[in-house]
Tab-separated table of C-alpha atoms and ligand atoms in Angstrom:
chain	number	residue	atom	x	y	z
O	1	LYS	CA	0.000	0.000	0.000
O	2	ARG	CA	2.702	2.419	1.091
O	3	GLU	CA	4.820	1.403	-1.914
O	4	ALA	CA	1.919	2.013	-4.255
O	5	ASP	CA	1.412	5.498	-2.809
O	6	LYS	CA	5.066	6.386	-3.280
O	7	ILE	CA	5.104	5.652	-6.997
O	8	GLN	CA	2.665	8.518	-7.617
O	9	VAL	CA	5.067	11.079	-6.135
O	10	ALA	CA	7.088	12.334	-9.092
O	11	GLU	CA	10.579	10.863	-9.026
O	12	LEU	CA	13.309	13.422	-8.510
O	13	PRO	CA	15.565	13.581	-11.587
O	14	ASN	CA	19.246	13.310	-10.622
O	15	LYS	CA	20.027	16.647	-12.228
O	16	CYS	CA	17.639	18.452	-9.943
O	17	PRO	CA	17.899	16.678	-6.617
O	18	ARG	CA	16.363	19.470	-4.545
O	19	ARG	CA	13.155	19.962	-6.513
O	20	ALA	CA	10.188	19.978	-4.148
O	21	PRO	CA	8.025	16.867	-4.318
O	22	SER	CA	4.689	17.054	-6.099
O	23	LEU	CA	1.739	14.744	-6.666
O	24	ARG	CA	0.336	13.937	-10.078
O	25	THR	CA	-3.414	13.710	-10.526
O	26	ASP	CA	-3.906	11.818	-13.842
O	27	PRO	CA	-6.749	9.278	-13.487
O	28	ALA	CA	-4.642	6.548	-15.171
O	29	LEU	CA	-2.248	6.590	-12.201
O	30	TYR	CA	-4.975	5.708	-9.704
O	31	SER	CA	-6.980	2.972	-11.405
O	32	GLY	CA	-6.128	0.187	-8.961
O	33	PRO	CA	-8.683	-1.749	-6.922
O	34	PHE	CA	-11.056	0.196	-4.656
O	35	PRO	CA	-9.232	0.941	-1.393
O	36	SER	CA	-10.758	0.136	1.980
O	37	TYR	CA	-13.125	2.823	3.250
O	38	ARG	CA	-14.519	2.263	6.718
O	39	ARG	CA	-18.295	2.692	6.923
O	40	PRO	CA	-18.615	6.236	8.338
O	41	SER	CA	-20.042	6.302	11.849
O	42	GLU	CA	-21.477	9.402	13.476
O	43	LEU	CA	-19.589	10.615	16.540
O	44	GLY	CA	-21.846	13.580	17.177
O	45	CYS	CA	-23.293	16.704	15.625
O	46	PHE	CA	-23.735	20.427	16.005
O	47	SER	CA	-25.998	23.152	14.691
O	48	LEU	CA	-25.497	26.675	13.436
O	49	ASP	CA	-28.442	28.988	14.061
O	50	ALA	CA	-29.886	31.920	12.100
O	51	GLN	CA	-27.161	34.155	13.560
O	52	ARG	CA	-24.472	31.558	12.690
O	53	GLN	CA	-24.025	30.743	16.371
O	54	TYR	CA	-22.789	27.262	17.323
O	55	HIS	CA	-24.908	24.889	19.407
O	56	GLY	CA	-23.699	21.433	20.393
O	57	ASP	CA	-26.999	19.784	19.514
O	58	ALA	CA	-29.298	18.853	16.603
O	59	ARG	CA	-31.635	21.875	16.779
O	60	ALA	CA	-31.042	22.764	13.100
O	61	LEU	CA	-31.764	19.240	11.859
O	62	ARG	CA	-34.793	19.103	9.557
O	63	TYR	CA	-37.087	16.241	8.587
O	64	TYR	CA	-37.637	14.899	5.101
O	65	SER	CA	-41.233	15.562	4.100
O	66	PRO	CA	-41.732	15.022	0.352
O	67	PRO	CA	-45.064	15.775	-1.374
O	68	PRO	CA	-47.609	12.882	-1.224
O	69	ILE	CA	-46.925	10.199	-3.879
O	70	ASN	CA	-50.529	9.990	-5.090
O	71	GLY	CA	-51.030	13.756	-5.024
O	72	PRO	CA	-50.823	16.151	-7.980
O	73	GLY	CA	-47.000	16.110	-8.058
O	74	PRO	CA	-44.761	18.976	-7.015
O	75	ASN	CA	-45.022	22.491	-8.390
O	76	PHE	CA	-42.434	24.353	-6.328
O	77	ASP	CA	-41.654	27.931	-7.225
O	78	LEU	CA	-37.976	28.180	-6.317
O	79	ARG	CA	-37.801	31.912	-7.015
O	80	ASP	CA	-40.463	32.746	-4.454
O	81	GLY	CA	-39.023	34.888	-1.641
O	82	TYR	CA	-35.701	35.658	-3.334
O	83	VAL	CA	-36.310	39.395	-3.172
O	84	ASP	CA	-38.073	39.716	0.162
O	85	ARG	CA	-37.418	36.598	2.306
O	86	TYR	CA	-33.717	35.798	1.884
O	87	GLN	CA	-30.986	36.213	4.485
O	88	PRO	CA	-27.751	35.037	2.837
O	89	ARG	CA	-24.725	34.131	4.935
O	90	ASP	CA	-21.852	36.655	4.919
O	91	GLU	CA	-19.311	34.898	2.696
O	92	GLU	CA	-16.530	37.316	3.639
O	93	ILE	CA	-16.340	35.622	7.047
O	94	ARG	CA	-13.808	32.822	6.697
O	95	GLU	CA	-14.666	30.280	9.356
O	96	GLY	CA	-12.025	27.723	8.443
O	97	LEU	CA	-12.369	24.672	10.682
O	98	ASP	CA	-13.569	26.710	13.696
O	99	HIS	CA	-16.976	25.077	14.302
O	100	LEU	CA	-15.560	21.596	13.866
O	101	LEU	CA	-12.670	22.460	16.213
O	102	ARG	CA	-15.132	23.644	18.849
O	103	TRP	CA	-16.957	20.323	18.620
O	104	LEU	CA	-13.656	18.431	18.820
O	105	LEU	CA	-12.478	20.422	21.844
O	106	GLU	CA	-15.704	19.672	23.690
O	107	HIS	CA	-15.619	15.952	22.853
O	108	ARG	CA	-11.912	15.098	22.767
O	109	GLY	CA	-12.178	13.197	26.054
O	110	GLN	CA	-14.973	10.948	24.762
O	111	LEU	CA	-13.561	9.908	21.376
O	112	GLU	CA	-13.733	6.180	20.691
O	113	GLY	CA	-10.660	4.421	19.335
O	114	GLY	CA	-8.542	5.070	22.404
O	115	PRO	CA	-6.566	8.117	23.557
O	116	GLY	CA	-4.042	7.899	20.718
O	117	TRP	CA	-6.616	7.725	17.958
O	118	LEU	CA	-6.895	11.475	17.301
O	119	ALA	CA	-3.100	11.860	17.094
O	120	GLY	CA	-3.061	9.556	14.043
O	121	ALA	CA	-6.109	11.081	12.356
O	122	THR	CA	-6.733	13.706	9.701
O	123	VAL	CA	-9.350	16.337	10.630
O	124	THR	CA	-11.183	18.302	7.943
O	125	TRP	CA	-14.531	19.235	6.371
O	126	ARG	CA	-16.274	16.644	4.215
O	127	GLY	CA	-16.430	19.261	1.440
O	128	HIS	CA	-12.620	19.375	1.305
O	129	LEU	CA	-12.475	15.599	0.892
O	130	THR	CA	-15.091	15.846	-1.879
O	131	LYS	CA	-12.743	18.174	-3.784
O	132	LEU	CA	-9.913	15.663	-3.375
O	133	LEU	CA	-12.086	12.792	-4.619
O	134	THR	CA	-13.070	14.636	-7.794
O	135	THR	CA	-9.617	16.108	-8.541
O	136	PRO	CA	-8.496	13.489	-11.122
O	137	TYR	CA	-11.549	14.432	-13.244
O	138	GLU	CA	-11.742	18.165	-12.560
O	139	ARG	CA	-10.915	20.410	-15.531
O	140	GLN	CA	-12.105	23.800	-14.345
O	141	GLU	CA	-11.524	24.691	-10.721
O	142	GLY	CA	-8.297	24.322	-8.784
O	143	TRP	CA	-7.969	24.336	-4.996
O	144	GLN	CA	-5.635	25.161	-2.152
O	145	LEU	CA	-5.550	23.205	1.083
O	146	ALA	CA	-3.648	24.459	4.106
O	147	ALA	CA	-2.241	21.733	6.367
O	148	SER	CA	-0.897	21.901	9.923
O	149	ARG	CA	0.171	19.152	12.278
O	150	PHE	CA	-0.672	19.624	15.948
O	151	GLN	CA	-0.318	16.995	18.678
O	152	GLY	CA	0.124	14.439	15.914
O	153	THR	CA	-3.177	15.219	14.182
O	154	LEU	CA	-3.109	16.535	10.621
O	155	TYR	CA	-5.613	19.361	10.053
O	156	LEU	CA	-6.665	20.325	6.512
O	157	SER	CA	-8.468	23.601	5.824
O	158	GLU	CA	-9.322	25.031	2.434
O	159	VAL	CA	-8.007	28.400	1.335
O	160	GLU	CA	-10.078	30.321	-1.198
O	161	THR	CA	-7.933	30.667	-4.332
O	162	PRO	CA	-7.566	34.161	-5.849
O	163	ALA	CA	-9.503	32.884	-8.894
O	164	ALA	CA	-12.345	31.550	-6.715
O	165	ARG	CA	-12.494	34.817	-4.789
O	166	ALA	CA	-12.623	36.869	-7.984
O	167	GLN	CA	-15.408	34.607	-9.292
O	168	ARG	CA	-17.378	34.901	-6.062
O	169	LEU	CA	-17.149	38.698	-6.012
O	170	ALA	CA	-18.189	38.893	-9.676
O	171	ARG	CA	-20.917	36.244	-9.333
O	172	PRO	CA	-23.548	36.962	-12.003
O	173	PRO	CA	-27.064	37.811	-10.707
O	174	LEU	CA	-28.484	34.697	-12.369
O	175	LEU	CA	-26.028	32.474	-10.483
O	176	ARG	CA	-26.900	34.232	-7.201
O	177	GLU	CA	-30.553	33.449	-7.755
O	178	LEU	CA	-29.695	29.850	-8.682
O	179	MET	CA	-27.901	29.432	-5.346
O	180	TYR	CA	-30.990	30.729	-3.545
O	181	MET	CA	-33.150	28.263	-5.468
O	182	GLY	CA	-31.122	25.341	-4.131
O	183	TYR	CA	-31.829	26.413	-0.568
O	184	LYS	CA	-35.466	27.179	-1.368
O	185	PHE	CA	-35.932	23.590	-2.588
O	186	GLU	CA	-34.936	22.382	0.889
O	187	HIS	CA	-37.738	24.483	2.384
O	188	TYR	CA	-40.303	22.772	0.129
O	189	MET	CA	-38.994	19.305	1.056
O	190	CYS	CA	-38.273	19.550	4.800
O	191	ALA	CA	-40.236	20.121	7.982
O	192	ASP	CA	-38.932	21.467	11.285
O	193	LYS	CA	-40.426	18.570	13.245
O	194	PRO	CA	-40.807	14.850	12.502
O	195	GLY	CA	-44.241	14.328	10.936
O	196	GLY	CA	-44.614	18.059	10.274
O	197	SER	CA	-45.224	19.776	6.955
O	198	PRO	CA	-42.832	22.083	5.084
O	199	ASP	CA	-43.459	25.817	5.462
O	200	PRO	CA	-42.262	27.498	2.271
O	201	THR	CA	-43.415	30.923	3.508
O	202	ARG	CA	-40.536	31.037	6.006
O	203	GLU	CA	-37.461	33.149	5.298
O	204	VAL	CA	-34.487	31.329	3.768
O	205	ASN	CA	-31.502	31.942	6.051
O	206	THR	CA	-28.314	30.238	4.884
O	207	ASN	CA	-26.595	30.815	8.227
O	208	GLU	CA	-28.560	27.842	9.563
O	209	GLY	CA	-27.147	24.389	9.188
O	210	PHE	CA	-26.921	20.989	10.798
O	211	CYS	CA	-23.519	19.281	10.716
O	212	SER	CA	-22.784	15.644	11.421
O	213	VAL	CA	-19.330	14.686	12.746
O	214	LEU	CA	-18.074	11.325	11.546
O	215	ARG	CA	-15.279	8.866	11.930
O	216	SER	CA	-13.987	6.793	9.041
O	217	ARG	CA	-10.754	5.506	7.574
O	218	LEU	CA	-9.442	5.543	4.005
O	219	GLY	CA	-6.770	2.889	3.522
O	220	SER	CA	-4.422	3.445	6.434
O	221	HIS	CA	-5.691	6.975	7.150
O	222	PRO	CA	-8.046	7.480	10.088
O	223	LEU	CA	-10.427	10.376	9.376
O	224	LEU	CA	-12.522	12.703	11.503
O	225	PHE	CA	-14.633	15.041	9.407
O	226	SER	CA	-17.850	16.991	9.480
O	227	GLY	CA	-20.401	17.658	6.779
O	228	GLU	CA	-23.596	19.643	6.483
O	229	VAL	CA	-26.663	17.395	6.246
O	230	ASP	CA	-29.894	18.608	4.609
O	231	CYS	CA	-32.355	16.428	6.532
O	232	THR	CA	-33.142	13.069	8.112
O	233	ASP	CA	-35.860	10.731	6.844
O	234	PRO	CA	-38.130	9.634	9.724
O	235	HIS	CA	-39.288	6.717	7.530
O	236	ALA	CA	-35.811	5.519	6.482
O	237	PRO	CA	-35.249	1.756	6.818
O	238	SER	CA	-32.385	2.505	9.220
O	239	LYS	CA	-32.846	5.071	11.981
O	240	GLN	CA	-29.109	5.110	12.559
O	241	PRO	CA	-27.244	8.142	11.214
O	242	PRO	CA	-25.811	8.625	8.651
O	243	ALA	CA	-28.065	5.947	7.013
O	244	CYS	CA	-31.213	8.041	7.704
O	245	TYR	CA	-29.785	11.209	6.144
O	246	VAL	CA	-30.969	12.591	2.807
O	247	GLU	CA	-29.162	14.949	0.432
O	248	LEU	CA	-31.301	17.341	-1.634
O	249	LYS	CA	-30.207	18.741	-4.984
O	250	THR	CA	-31.736	20.693	-7.831
O	251	THR	CA	-30.722	20.327	-11.442
O	252	LYS	CA	-31.940	21.422	-14.864
O	253	GLU	CA	-34.776	19.458	-16.411
O	254	MET	CA	-33.253	17.183	-19.052
O	255	HIS	CA	-34.636	16.704	-22.529
O	256	SER	CA	-32.135	14.579	-24.459
O	257	ALA	CA	-29.864	11.575	-24.036
O	258	GLY	CA	-26.950	13.995	-24.476
O	259	HIS	CA	-28.102	16.091	-21.489
O	260	TRP	CA	-28.304	12.968	-19.341
O	261	ARG	CA	-24.836	11.801	-20.442
O	262	THR	CA	-23.291	15.163	-19.500
O	263	PHE	CA	-25.148	15.094	-16.189
O	264	TYR	CA	-23.867	11.587	-15.393
O	265	ARG	CA	-20.279	12.500	-16.306
O	266	HIS	CA	-19.982	15.720	-14.341
O	267	LYS	CA	-22.714	16.506	-11.817
O	268	LEU	CA	-23.343	12.952	-10.670
O	269	LEU	CA	-19.621	12.537	-9.888
O	270	LYS	CA	-19.851	15.444	-7.435
O	271	TRP	CA	-23.087	14.148	-5.936
O	272	TRP	CA	-21.587	10.695	-5.526
O	273	ALA	CA	-18.336	11.890	-3.912
O	274	GLN	CA	-20.148	14.142	-1.438
O	275	SER	CA	-22.740	11.609	-0.301
O	276	PHE	CA	-20.515	8.529	-0.421
O	277	LEU	CA	-17.964	10.102	1.943
O	278	LEU	CA	-20.569	10.781	4.605
O	279	GLY	CA	-22.571	7.587	4.046
O	280	VAL	CA	-25.740	9.310	2.833
O	281	PRO	CA	-27.663	6.569	0.992
O	282	ASN	CA	-29.913	8.692	-1.244
O	283	VAL	CA	-29.819	11.974	-3.128
O	284	ILE	CA	-33.232	13.428	-4.029
O	285	ALA	CA	-33.067	15.557	-7.144
O	286	GLY	CA	-35.644	18.164	-8.069
O	287	PHE	CA	-35.722	19.015	-11.773
O	288	ARG	CA	-36.266	22.679	-12.461
O	289	ASN	CA	-37.622	24.159	-15.658
O	290	PRO	CA	-36.425	27.481	-17.146
O	291	GLU	CA	-39.135	29.316	-15.168
O	292	GLY	CA	-37.656	28.077	-11.881
O	293	LEU	CA	-40.405	25.576	-11.106
O	294	ILE	CA	-39.761	22.056	-9.801
O	295	SER	CA	-42.252	19.710	-11.413
O	296	SER	CA	-40.615	16.332	-10.829
O	297	LEU	CA	-38.379	14.524	-8.373
O	298	LYS	CA	-36.056	11.556	-8.725
O	299	THR	CA	-34.175	9.491	-6.172
O	300	PHE	CA	-30.551	8.641	-6.955
O	301	PRO	CA	-29.228	5.939	-4.619
O	302	THR	CA	-25.591	6.821	-3.937
O	303	MET	CA	-24.418	3.237	-4.400
O	304	GLU	CA	-26.041	3.041	-7.863
O	305	MET	CA	-24.684	6.296	-9.314
O	306	PHE	CA	-21.556	4.728	-10.788
O	307	GLU	CA	-23.704	2.352	-12.904
O	308	ASN	CA	-24.589	5.318	-15.118
O	309	VAL	CA	-20.965	5.729	-16.228
O	310	ARG	CA	-19.581	2.202	-15.727
O	311	ASN	CA	-19.563	1.558	-19.489
O	312	ASP	CA	-18.751	5.137	-20.489
O	313	ARG	CA	-15.185	5.697	-21.739
O	314	ASP	CA	-15.445	9.328	-20.626
O	315	GLY	CA	-17.026	8.480	-17.312
O	316	TRP	CA	-15.542	8.498	-13.795
O	317	ASN	CA	-14.403	5.662	-11.590
O	318	PRO	CA	-14.912	5.598	-7.801
O	319	SER	CA	-11.641	3.659	-7.350
O	320	VAL	CA	-9.673	6.441	-9.037
O	321	CYS	CA	-11.315	9.041	-6.756
O	322	MET	CA	-10.618	7.101	-3.567
O	323	ASN	CA	-7.096	6.007	-4.573
O	324	PHE	CA	-6.164	9.588	-5.391
O	325	CYS	CA	-7.538	10.811	-2.065
O	326	ALA	CA	-5.547	8.115	-0.227
O	327	ALA	CA	-2.411	9.078	-2.160
O	328	PHE	CA	-2.950	12.741	-1.289
O	329	LEU	CA	-3.346	11.893	2.400
O	330	SER	CA	-0.092	9.887	2.303
O	331	PHE	CA	1.621	12.745	0.461
O	332	ALA	CA	0.385	15.272	3.038
O	333	GLN	CA	1.254	13.033	6.009
O	334	ASN	CA	4.791	12.561	4.641
O	335	THR	CA	5.227	16.254	3.790
O	336	VAL	CA	3.951	17.841	6.995
O	337	VAL	CA	6.502	16.408	9.398
O	338	GLN	CA	6.961	19.188	11.951
O	339	ASP	CA	4.400	19.358	14.724
O	340	ASP	CA	3.644	23.069	14.939
O	341	PRO	CA	0.207	24.759	14.818
O	342	ARG	CA	1.767	27.962	13.388
O	343	LEU	CA	3.407	26.180	10.461
O	344	VAL	CA	1.377	25.690	7.284
O	345	HIS	CA	2.106	23.543	4.265
O	346	LEU	CA	-0.028	24.920	1.471
O	347	PHE	CA	-1.020	22.316	-1.119
O	348	SER	CA	-2.012	23.973	-4.394
O	349	TRP	CA	-3.567	22.410	-7.422
O	350	ASP	CA	-4.642	23.675	-10.841
O	351	PRO	CA	-6.239	21.458	-13.493
O	352	GLY	CA	-3.633	19.941	-15.789
O	353	SER	CA	-0.844	20.305	-13.207
O	354	PRO	CA	0.415	18.250	-10.283
O	355	VAL	CA	-0.264	19.209	-6.651
O	356	THR	CA	2.572	21.422	-5.380
O	357	VAL	CA	3.592	22.515	-1.884
O	358	SER	CA	4.759	25.788	-0.326
O	359	VAL	CA	5.619	26.473	3.305
O	360	HIS	CA	4.340	29.385	5.414
O	361	ARG	CA	4.332	30.542	9.020
O	362	ASP	CA	1.590	32.444	10.915
O	363	ALA	CA	-0.670	34.934	9.094
O	364	PRO	CA	-2.298	34.777	6.650
O	365	TYR	CA	-2.222	30.986	6.253
O	366	ALA	CA	-2.094	29.619	9.835
O	367	PHE	CA	-5.636	28.489	10.644
O	368	LEU	CA	-5.612	26.730	14.026
O	369	PRO	CA	-7.022	29.373	16.367
O	370	THR	CA	-5.192	30.313	19.585
O	371	TRP	CA	-8.221	29.368	21.704
O	372	TYR	CA	-8.034	25.864	20.273
O	373	VAL	CA	-4.270	25.427	20.571
O	374	GLU	CA	-4.240	26.739	24.152
O	375	ALA	CA	-7.187	24.652	25.333
O	376	MET	CA	-5.729	21.501	23.736
O	377	SER	CA	-2.396	22.189	25.417
O	378	GLN	CA	-3.876	22.291	28.948
H	401	LIG	O1	-15.087	28.565	5.035
H	401	LIG	C1	-14.921	27.754	4.146
H	401	LIG	N1	-13.895	27.821	3.331
H	401	LIG	C2	-15.864	26.635	3.987
H	401	LIG	C3	-16.726	26.367	4.999
H	401	LIG	C4	-15.870	25.841	2.758
H	401	LIG	C5	-16.790	24.744	2.780
H	401	LIG	C6	-17.610	24.546	3.839
H	401	LIG	N2	-17.581	25.350	4.930
H	401	LIG	C7	-18.437	25.096	6.061
H	401	LIG	C8	-19.709	25.806	5.972
H	401	LIG	O2	-19.668	26.734	6.992
H	401	LIG	C9	-20.780	24.768	6.210
H	401	LIG	O3	-21.373	24.950	7.468
H	401	LIG	O4	-18.685	23.758	6.101
H	401	LIG	C10	-20.061	23.483	6.235
H	401	LIG	C11	-20.477	22.547	5.114
H	401	LIG	O5	-19.521	21.609	5.123
H	401	LIG	P1	-19.408	20.427	4.053
H	401	LIG	O6	-20.584	19.556	4.179
H	401	LIG	O7	-18.077	19.899	4.271
H	401	LIG	O8	-19.464	21.205	2.665
H	401	LIG	P2	-20.026	20.715	1.258
H	401	LIG	O9	-20.171	19.246	1.171
H	401	LIG	O10	-19.201	21.405	0.240
H	401	LIG	O11	-21.443	21.391	1.196
H	401	LIG	C12	-22.571	20.875	1.849
H	401	LIG	C13	-23.617	21.957	1.936
H	401	LIG	C14	-23.924	22.623	0.615
H	401	LIG	O12	-24.988	21.942	-0.002
H	401	LIG	P3	-24.921	21.565	-1.554
H	401	LIG	O13	-26.181	20.797	-1.820
H	401	LIG	O14	-24.825	22.859	-2.293
H	401	LIG	O15	-23.692	20.695	-1.725
H	401	LIG	O16	-23.162	22.969	2.811
H	401	LIG	C15	-23.550	24.240	2.301
H	401	LIG	C16	-24.317	24.016	1.018
H	401	LIG	O17	-25.683	24.064	1.341
H	401	LIG	N3	-22.307	24.984	2.144
H	401	LIG	C17	-22.070	26.118	2.728
H	401	LIG	N4	-22.825	26.836	3.527
H	401	LIG	C18	-22.293	27.969	3.982
H	401	LIG	N5	-21.048	28.400	3.664
H	401	LIG	C19	-20.766	26.489	2.346
H	401	LIG	C20	-20.261	27.698	2.849
H	401	LIG	N6	-19.047	28.137	2.532
H	401	LIG	N7	-20.265	25.555	1.548
H	401	LIG	C21	-21.216	24.642	1.437
H	402	LIG	CA1	-27.987	19.976	-0.691
């Protein structure tokens, strides 16, 4: 396993013995058998309220409440409330890993796996792992991940690239509305209480969120990560999280085999990576027409998504995604040797290039907050 990981790190030519190591991302390099991935188990959860305040409980969890099967079918107006009932989160506030670190600080004494388990683990957001999984197939957006080792644990926190920041600040009005529509769909599909009905007249406030904290392991890499969960299904066959969780998505109504093919090759890869990591068994898609109405729904079981591209030469392969992620974790573990919360190894990737590394100290890249480092050092 270790040997296999090493091969992917570009060999240093003799003429240039001091060149910094890098990691290639070509899919062909990672097409081995599917690596072991421990079934994710939930360690706990937390909620962020309408003011983005942390609570160590499930108060922001919502309950899956789809329209009745024998009813008239959905007719959700996703644009409703965009102008007058929308409270978007302030995206200038960079939270890094802070909420997850607060959870970890408050539960570090109760972690299963023994006292040494955390020291050998990687701690991050699920969303960061999703980006790693899809990297071998990504042709548009690069990423930067900051890494620090502290008390043995490797922490990974995304840094917004200059290109991503520029794109966010210049986000076209149509794209802004599209983002709102994704959240609005959740309000048509979820209730605040089990057995309750959705209330689409309520304001959409994207500060609110429910996050699950999970333990898993990819190959030899123990993982502790957190991801935002849309809702839980009170009627799910398993009441045990994450098996009861449901991911909600909206996508354009499709009208040709070509549309479906493109959807399978690109969007479904992202849906699969995100839900597979956390162990969410089903993604419910709402298809929206050009007027912003959802008129049909479809369930995509996470474990069946790959079937849509299994025989497609231009499709994606889950083994490649997971093998690359494992190789990146080995690369990061081997690169970040010094245990120092103020030291940052910045891993940068742009499509078509290998992952490269640069080293930084303190601001602006250090991301482990003083309150965390001090409390953990007590
Ligand atoms: O500060 C940062 N750089 C980031 C913070 C980047 C990514 C995430 N986060 C935080 C957010 O504060 C959020 O509470 O992590 C949480 C979500 O974590 P995740 O589950 O690891 O992220 P991801 O899988 O990318 O997204 C899950 C959902 C999204 O749903 P869709 O259906 O669009 O995938 O979390 C929401 C979004 O609804 N979300 C965010 N909400 C607020 N701020 C953000 C964000 N930056 N990113 C995703
Ligand atoms: Ca969602």
